[in-house]
mmCIF file of C-alpha atoms and ligand atoms in Angstrom:
data_model
loop_
_atom_site.group_PDB
_atom_site.id
_atom_site.type_symbol
_atom_site.label_atom_id
_atom_site.label_comp_id
_atom_site.label_asym_id
_atom_site.label_seq_id
_atom_site.Cartn_x
_atom_site.Cartn_y
_atom_site.Cartn_z
ATOM 1 C CA UNK Y 688 126.215 185.665 62.718
ATOM 2 C CA UNK Y 689 123.275 186.304 60.700
ATOM 3 C CA UNK Y 690 120.433 184.963 60.279
ATOM 4 C CA UNK Y 691 116.659 186.393 58.148
ATOM 5 C CA UNK Y 692 113.838 186.072 60.326
ATOM 6 C CA UNK Y 693 110.412 186.113 57.983
ATOM 7 C CA UNK Y 694 107.323 186.301 59.372
ATOM 8 C CA UNK Y 695 104.746 184.866 57.964
ATOM 9 C CA UNK Y 696 101.124 185.517 59.944
ATOM 10 C CA UNK Y 697 99.678 185.091 63.328
ATOM 11 C CA UNK Y 698 102.604 183.187 65.433
ATOM 12 C CA UNK Y 699 103.980 181.103 62.635
ATOM 13 C CA UNK Y 700 107.379 182.181 61.447
ATOM 14 C CA UNK Y 701 111.043 180.738 60.190
ATOM 15 C CA UNK Y 702 114.397 181.743 61.044
ATOM 16 C CA UNK Y 703 117.482 180.620 58.665
ATOM 17 C CA UNK Y 704 121.179 180.925 59.398
ATOM 18 C CA UNK Y 705 123.668 178.022 58.246
ATOM 19 C CA UNK Y 706 121.512 176.444 55.502
ATOM 20 C CA UNK Y 707 118.974 175.535 57.580
ATOM 21 C CA UNK Y 708 115.831 177.052 58.752
ATOM 22 C CA UNK Y 709 113.357 176.171 61.225
ATOM 23 C CA UNK Y 710 109.930 176.888 61.674
ATOM 24 C CA UNK Y 711 107.496 178.256 64.510
ATOM 25 C CA UNK Y 712 104.117 177.125 64.944
ATOM 26 C CA UNK Y 713 103.545 176.259 61.382
ATOM 27 C CA UNK Y 714 99.659 177.431 61.134
ATOM 28 C CA UNK Y 715 99.829 178.705 57.255
ATOM 29 C CA UNK Y 716 95.567 178.442 56.726
ATOM 30 C CA UNK Y 717 94.063 182.115 55.354
ATOM 31 C CA UNK Y 718 97.637 183.843 55.960
ATOM 32 C CA UNK Y 719 97.798 186.622 53.420
ATOM 33 C CA UNK Y 720 101.327 186.077 51.921
ATOM 34 C CA UNK Y 721 99.662 182.837 50.362
ATOM 35 C CA UNK Y 722 102.658 180.761 51.316
ATOM 36 C CA UNK Y 723 102.326 176.984 51.290
ATOM 37 C CA UNK Y 724 103.174 173.831 53.112
ATOM 38 C CA UNK Y 725 104.458 172.699 49.551
ATOM 39 C CA UNK Y 726 106.345 176.175 49.067
ATOM 40 C CA UNK Y 727 108.013 175.585 52.764
ATOM 41 C CA UNK Y 728 111.961 173.483 53.336
ATOM 42 C CA UNK Y 729 112.378 173.311 56.826
ATOM 43 C CA UNK Y 730 115.216 171.768 58.710
ATOM 44 C CA UNK Y 731 112.865 171.951 62.329
ATOM 45 C CA UNK Y 732 109.663 173.039 63.577
ATOM 46 C CA UNK Y 733 109.023 174.328 67.105
ATOM 47 C CA UNK Y 734 105.643 173.973 68.557
ATOM 48 C CA UNK Y 735 104.125 175.415 71.345
ATOM 49 C CA UNK Y 736 100.650 173.691 71.503
ATOM 50 C CA UNK Y 737 98.537 171.756 69.686
ATOM 51 C CA UNK Y 738 95.658 174.329 69.771
ATOM 52 C CA UNK Y 739 94.754 174.443 65.609
ATOM 53 C CA UNK Y 740 96.549 177.896 64.636
ATOM 54 C CA UNK Y 741 99.940 176.459 66.195
ATOM 55 C CA UNK Y 742 99.571 173.117 65.631
ATOM 56 C CA UNK Y 743 98.623 173.776 61.935
ATOM 57 C CA UNK Y 744 99.954 171.654 59.214
ATOM 58 C CA UNK Y 745 103.452 170.665 61.351
ATOM 59 C CA UNK Y 746 103.163 166.759 61.162
ATOM 60 C CA UNK Y 747 102.463 166.838 57.260
ATOM 61 C CA UNK Y 748 105.732 169.694 56.787
ATOM 62 C CA UNK Y 749 107.376 167.866 59.081
ATOM 63 C CA UNK Y 750 107.182 164.067 57.140
ATOM 64 C CA UNK Y 751 107.560 166.588 53.476
ATOM 65 C CA UNK Y 752 110.675 167.891 54.611
ATOM 66 C CA UNK Y 753 111.815 164.909 56.999
ATOM 67 C CA UNK Y 754 112.156 167.627 59.344
ATOM 68 C CA UNK Y 755 112.280 167.333 63.053
ATOM 69 C CA UNK Y 756 109.622 168.368 65.553
ATOM 70 C CA UNK Y 757 110.752 169.991 68.935
ATOM 71 C CA UNK Y 758 108.132 170.074 71.356
ATOM 72 C CA UNK Y 759 107.033 169.129 74.414
ATOM 73 C CA UNK Y 760 106.604 165.138 75.177
ATOM 74 C CA UNK Y 761 102.436 164.712 74.612
ATOM 75 C CA UNK Y 762 102.687 166.390 71.211
ATOM 76 C CA UNK Y 763 106.260 164.773 70.338
ATOM 77 C CA UNK Y 764 104.742 161.475 71.583
ATOM 78 C CA UNK Y 765 101.241 162.283 68.726
ATOM 79 C CA UNK Y 766 104.056 163.053 66.358
ATOM 80 C CA UNK Y 767 105.884 160.129 66.297
ATOM 81 C CA UNK Y 768 102.546 157.804 66.479
ATOM 82 C CA UNK Y 769 101.884 160.097 63.165
ATOM 83 C CA UNK Y 770 105.227 158.650 61.962
ATOM 84 C CA UNK Y 771 107.484 161.986 62.226
ATOM 85 C CA UNK Y 772 110.335 162.256 63.629
ATOM 86 C CA UNK Y 773 109.896 164.327 67.036
ATOM 87 C CA UNK Y 774 112.700 165.322 70.155
ATOM 88 C CA UNK Y 775 110.669 165.472 73.438
ATOM 89 C CA UNK Y 776 111.045 168.456 75.695
ATOM 90 C CA UNK Y 777 109.307 169.993 78.764
ATOM 91 C CA UNK Y 778 108.840 173.062 81.095
ATOM 92 C CA UNK Y 779 112.376 174.150 81.683
ATOM 93 C CA UNK Y 780 114.114 171.599 80.519
ATOM 94 C CA UNK Y 781 116.883 172.872 77.987
ATOM 95 C CA UNK Y 782 118.776 170.684 75.273
ATOM 96 C CA UNK Y 783 122.475 171.541 72.999
ATOM 97 C CA UNK Y 784 121.115 170.883 69.649
ATOM 98 C CA UNK Y 785 123.751 170.892 66.975
ATOM 99 C CA UNK Y 786 122.822 174.511 66.017
ATOM 100 C CA UNK Y 787 122.311 175.704 69.398
ATOM 101 C CA UNK Y 788 120.844 175.402 72.743
ATOM 102 C CA UNK Y 789 117.017 175.520 72.885
ATOM 103 C CA UNK Y 790 115.026 176.222 76.412
ATOM 104 C CA UNK Y 791 111.335 174.980 77.041
ATOM 105 C CA UNK Y 792 109.628 178.077 78.706
ATOM 106 C CA UNK Y 793 106.565 178.098 80.826
ATOM 107 C CA UNK Y 794 103.756 179.250 79.044
ATOM 108 C CA UNK Y 795 99.907 179.886 81.213
ATOM 109 C CA UNK Y 796 97.657 178.979 78.368
ATOM 110 C CA UNK Y 797 95.961 175.235 77.365
ATOM 111 C CA UNK Y 798 98.301 172.547 75.729
ATOM 112 C CA UNK Y 799 95.380 171.902 73.506
ATOM 113 C CA UNK Y 800 96.117 167.673 74.160
ATOM 114 C CA UNK Y 801 95.639 165.658 76.820
ATOM 115 C CA UNK Y 802 98.227 166.173 79.964
ATOM 116 C CA UNK Y 803 99.919 168.947 78.335
ATOM 117 C CA UNK Y 804 101.065 171.815 78.902
ATOM 118 C CA UNK Y 805 101.517 175.031 76.657
ATOM 119 C CA UNK Y 806 104.783 176.069 76.150
ATOM 120 C CA UNK Y 807 107.641 178.742 74.830
ATOM 121 C CA UNK Y 808 110.864 179.095 73.812
ATOM 122 C CA UNK Y 809 114.076 180.312 73.840
ATOM 123 C CA UNK Y 810 116.061 179.247 71.098
ATOM 124 C CA UNK Y 811 120.084 180.014 70.096
ATOM 125 C CA UNK Y 812 120.025 179.091 66.319
ATOM 126 C CA UNK Y 813 123.395 179.444 64.992
ATOM 127 C CA UNK Y 814 124.102 182.502 67.411
ATOM 128 C CA UNK Y 815 120.680 184.171 66.230
ATOM 129 C CA UNK Y 816 118.977 184.375 69.867
ATOM 130 C CA UNK Y 817 115.417 184.616 70.347
ATOM 131 C CA UNK Y 818 112.488 184.358 73.173
ATOM 132 C CA UNK Y 819 109.392 183.460 71.165
ATOM 133 C CA UNK Y 820 106.489 183.614 74.161
ATOM 134 C CA UNK Y 821 103.684 181.401 72.632
ATOM 135 C CA UNK Y 822 100.537 182.344 73.809
ATOM 136 C CA UNK Y 823 100.641 182.892 77.277
ATOM 137 C CA UNK Y 824 99.114 185.143 79.884
ATOM 138 C CA UNK Y 825 101.809 187.317 81.681
ATOM 139 C CA UNK Y 826 103.477 185.948 84.381
ATOM 140 C CA UNK Y 827 106.439 187.851 86.736
ATOM 141 C CA UNK Y 828 108.533 184.615 86.017
ATOM 142 C CA UNK Y 829 109.327 186.526 82.754
ATOM 143 C CA UNK Y 830 111.920 188.267 84.154
ATOM 144 C CA UNK Y 831 114.038 185.436 84.993
ATOM 145 C CA UNK Y 832 114.455 184.457 81.154
ATOM 146 C CA UNK Y 833 116.740 186.819 80.258
ATOM 147 C CA UNK Y 834 119.015 186.045 82.611
ATOM 148 C CA UNK Y 835 118.904 182.160 82.781
ATOM 149 C CA UNK Y 836 119.740 182.390 78.619
ATOM 150 C CA UNK Y 837 119.944 185.473 77.184
ATOM 151 C CA UNK Y 838 117.834 186.753 73.731
ATOM 152 C CA UNK Y 839 117.948 189.447 71.550
ATOM 153 C CA UNK Y 840 114.676 188.835 69.813
ATOM 154 C CA UNK Y 841 111.145 188.710 72.238
ATOM 155 C CA UNK Y 842 108.076 187.872 70.006
ATOM 156 C CA UNK Y 843 105.091 187.745 72.076
ATOM 157 C CA UNK Y 844 101.346 188.331 71.464
ATOM 158 C CA UNK Y 845 99.403 191.162 71.840
ATOM 159 C CA UNK Y 846 95.906 189.729 70.942
ATOM 160 C CA UNK Y 847 94.156 189.351 74.068
ATOM 161 C CA UNK Y 848 91.013 187.105 74.366
ATOM 162 C CA UNK Y 849 93.115 184.434 73.760
ATOM 163 C CA UNK Y 850 96.464 185.454 75.030
ATOM 164 C CA UNK Y 851 98.420 188.810 76.492
ATOM 165 C CA UNK Y 852 96.256 191.863 75.164
ATOM 166 C CA UNK Y 853 99.093 195.022 74.369
ATOM 167 C CA UNK Y 854 98.791 196.997 77.828
ATOM 168 C CA UNK Y 855 99.620 192.766 79.570
ATOM 169 C CA UNK Y 856 102.194 192.301 76.563
ATOM 170 C CA UNK Y 857 104.059 195.348 77.707
ATOM 171 C CA UNK Y 858 104.715 194.461 80.889
ATOM 172 C CA UNK Y 859 105.890 191.532 80.226
ATOM 173 C CA UNK Y 860 108.626 193.378 77.705
ATOM 174 C CA UNK Y 861 109.705 195.637 81.026
ATOM 175 C CA UNK Y 862 109.884 191.775 82.142
ATOM 176 C CA UNK Y 863 111.835 190.654 79.854
ATOM 177 C CA UNK Y 864 114.493 193.698 78.429
ATOM 178 C CA UNK Y 865 114.800 192.048 75.400
ATOM 179 C CA UNK Y 866 116.470 194.462 72.631
ATOM 180 C CA UNK Y 867 114.112 193.962 70.190
ATOM 181 C CA UNK Y 868 110.471 193.193 70.687
ATOM 182 C CA UNK Y 869 107.948 191.469 67.788
ATOM 183 C CA UNK Y 870 104.385 191.734 68.514
ATOM 184 C CA UNK Y 871 102.707 188.878 67.137
ATOM 185 C CA UNK Y 872 99.421 186.933 67.446
ATOM 186 C CA UNK Y 873 96.540 189.554 66.680
ATOM 187 C CA UNK Y 874 94.185 190.967 63.751
ATOM 188 C CA UNK Y 875 94.151 187.278 62.520
ATOM 189 C CA UNK Y 876 90.705 187.694 63.259
ATOM 190 C CA UNK Y 877 87.993 190.193 64.425
ATOM 191 C CA UNK Y 878 87.735 189.144 68.471
ATOM 192 C CA UNK Y 879 92.034 189.784 68.581
ATOM 193 C CA UNK Y 880 91.693 192.762 67.137
ATOM 194 C CA UNK Y 881 94.419 195.106 68.050
ATOM 195 C CA UNK Y 882 96.615 198.049 67.479
ATOM 196 C CA UNK Y 883 99.664 197.905 68.239
ATOM 197 C CA UNK Y 884 101.190 201.161 67.844
ATOM 198 C CA UNK Y 885 100.102 202.238 71.060
ATOM 199 C CA UNK Y 886 102.080 199.123 72.432
ATOM 200 C CA UNK Y 887 104.646 200.498 70.701
ATOM 201 C CA UNK Y 888 105.357 203.897 72.488
ATOM 202 C CA UNK Y 889 104.354 202.516 75.565
ATOM 203 C CA UNK Y 890 106.926 200.051 75.073
ATOM 204 C CA UNK Y 891 109.478 202.294 73.984
ATOM 205 C CA UNK Y 892 108.865 204.806 76.223
ATOM 206 C CA UNK Y 893 109.048 202.726 79.249
ATOM 207 C CA UNK Y 894 111.884 200.145 79.275
ATOM 208 C CA UNK Y 895 114.789 201.521 77.962
ATOM 209 C CA UNK Y 896 117.585 199.880 75.043
ATOM 210 C CA UNK Y 897 113.869 197.947 74.215
ATOM 211 C CA UNK Y 898 113.384 199.082 70.299
ATOM 212 C CA UNK Y 899 109.389 197.353 69.021
ATOM 213 C CA UNK Y 900 109.457 196.147 65.495
ATOM 214 C CA UNK Y 901 106.010 196.056 63.926
ATOM 215 C CA UNK Y 902 106.301 193.259 61.380
ATOM 216 C CA UNK Y 903 103.514 192.651 58.581
ATOM 217 C CA UNK Y 904 102.737 189.368 57.220
ATOM 218 C CA UNK Y 905 105.590 188.630 54.017
ATOM 219 C CA UNK Y 906 107.812 190.691 55.858
ATOM 220 C CA UNK Y 907 111.637 189.249 56.604
ATOM 221 C CA UNK Y 908 114.062 190.965 58.662
ATOM 222 C CA UNK Y 909 117.758 190.168 59.033
ATOM 223 C CA UNK Y 910 118.745 189.076 62.502
ATOM 224 C CA UNK Y 911 122.366 189.866 64.526
HETATM 225 NI NI1 NI K 2077 95.756 178.298 71.747
HETATM 226 MN MN1 MN K 2078 97.040 180.438 69.490
#
């Protein structure tokens, strides 16, 4: 199975496989690739939490494409109230979708919505398996995730200030033991400016079998 990963910017990316596309956290404002909502055609929209830099244009995009929103219960209820199709899940929950299994993982961060909780996802998308941490602090239970549902790619925030910084994210990479780590959620604004090269060097030295790939907005990558 192969899939095409495309990084838009910040924490927004798409994965395409078997003629279907998912997007995570569709925040497009200010993205240097120039991709607009109207350019996108997606089948599934994953939302980790309701902060503006993650919710983005999710509801408008869902209606434009008749896409299914997959998110936590509070955001799913809001999405349905706005006329979108949504599948509500929550922390620790797993569900078998037509494309494969999804696990909702905890993320230590604000939810951006009353009564909610931020999350991450482990997704098996037509055989391409990834963990997207969402916005989160480092937490030691990350070391369990690979054992619960294995994944090849881990997308981790390294920007600091709101999330893990490169030092904490390197510890996360050691917990996760993913063969490929992709740092995201940095350099979007001055407050989360980071140099990813020391992170890459530290992880590749400390975590045998892990390769860190530095992606730029607009980059695509073929995933196994
Ligand atoms: Ni956030
Ligand atoms: Mn964020």
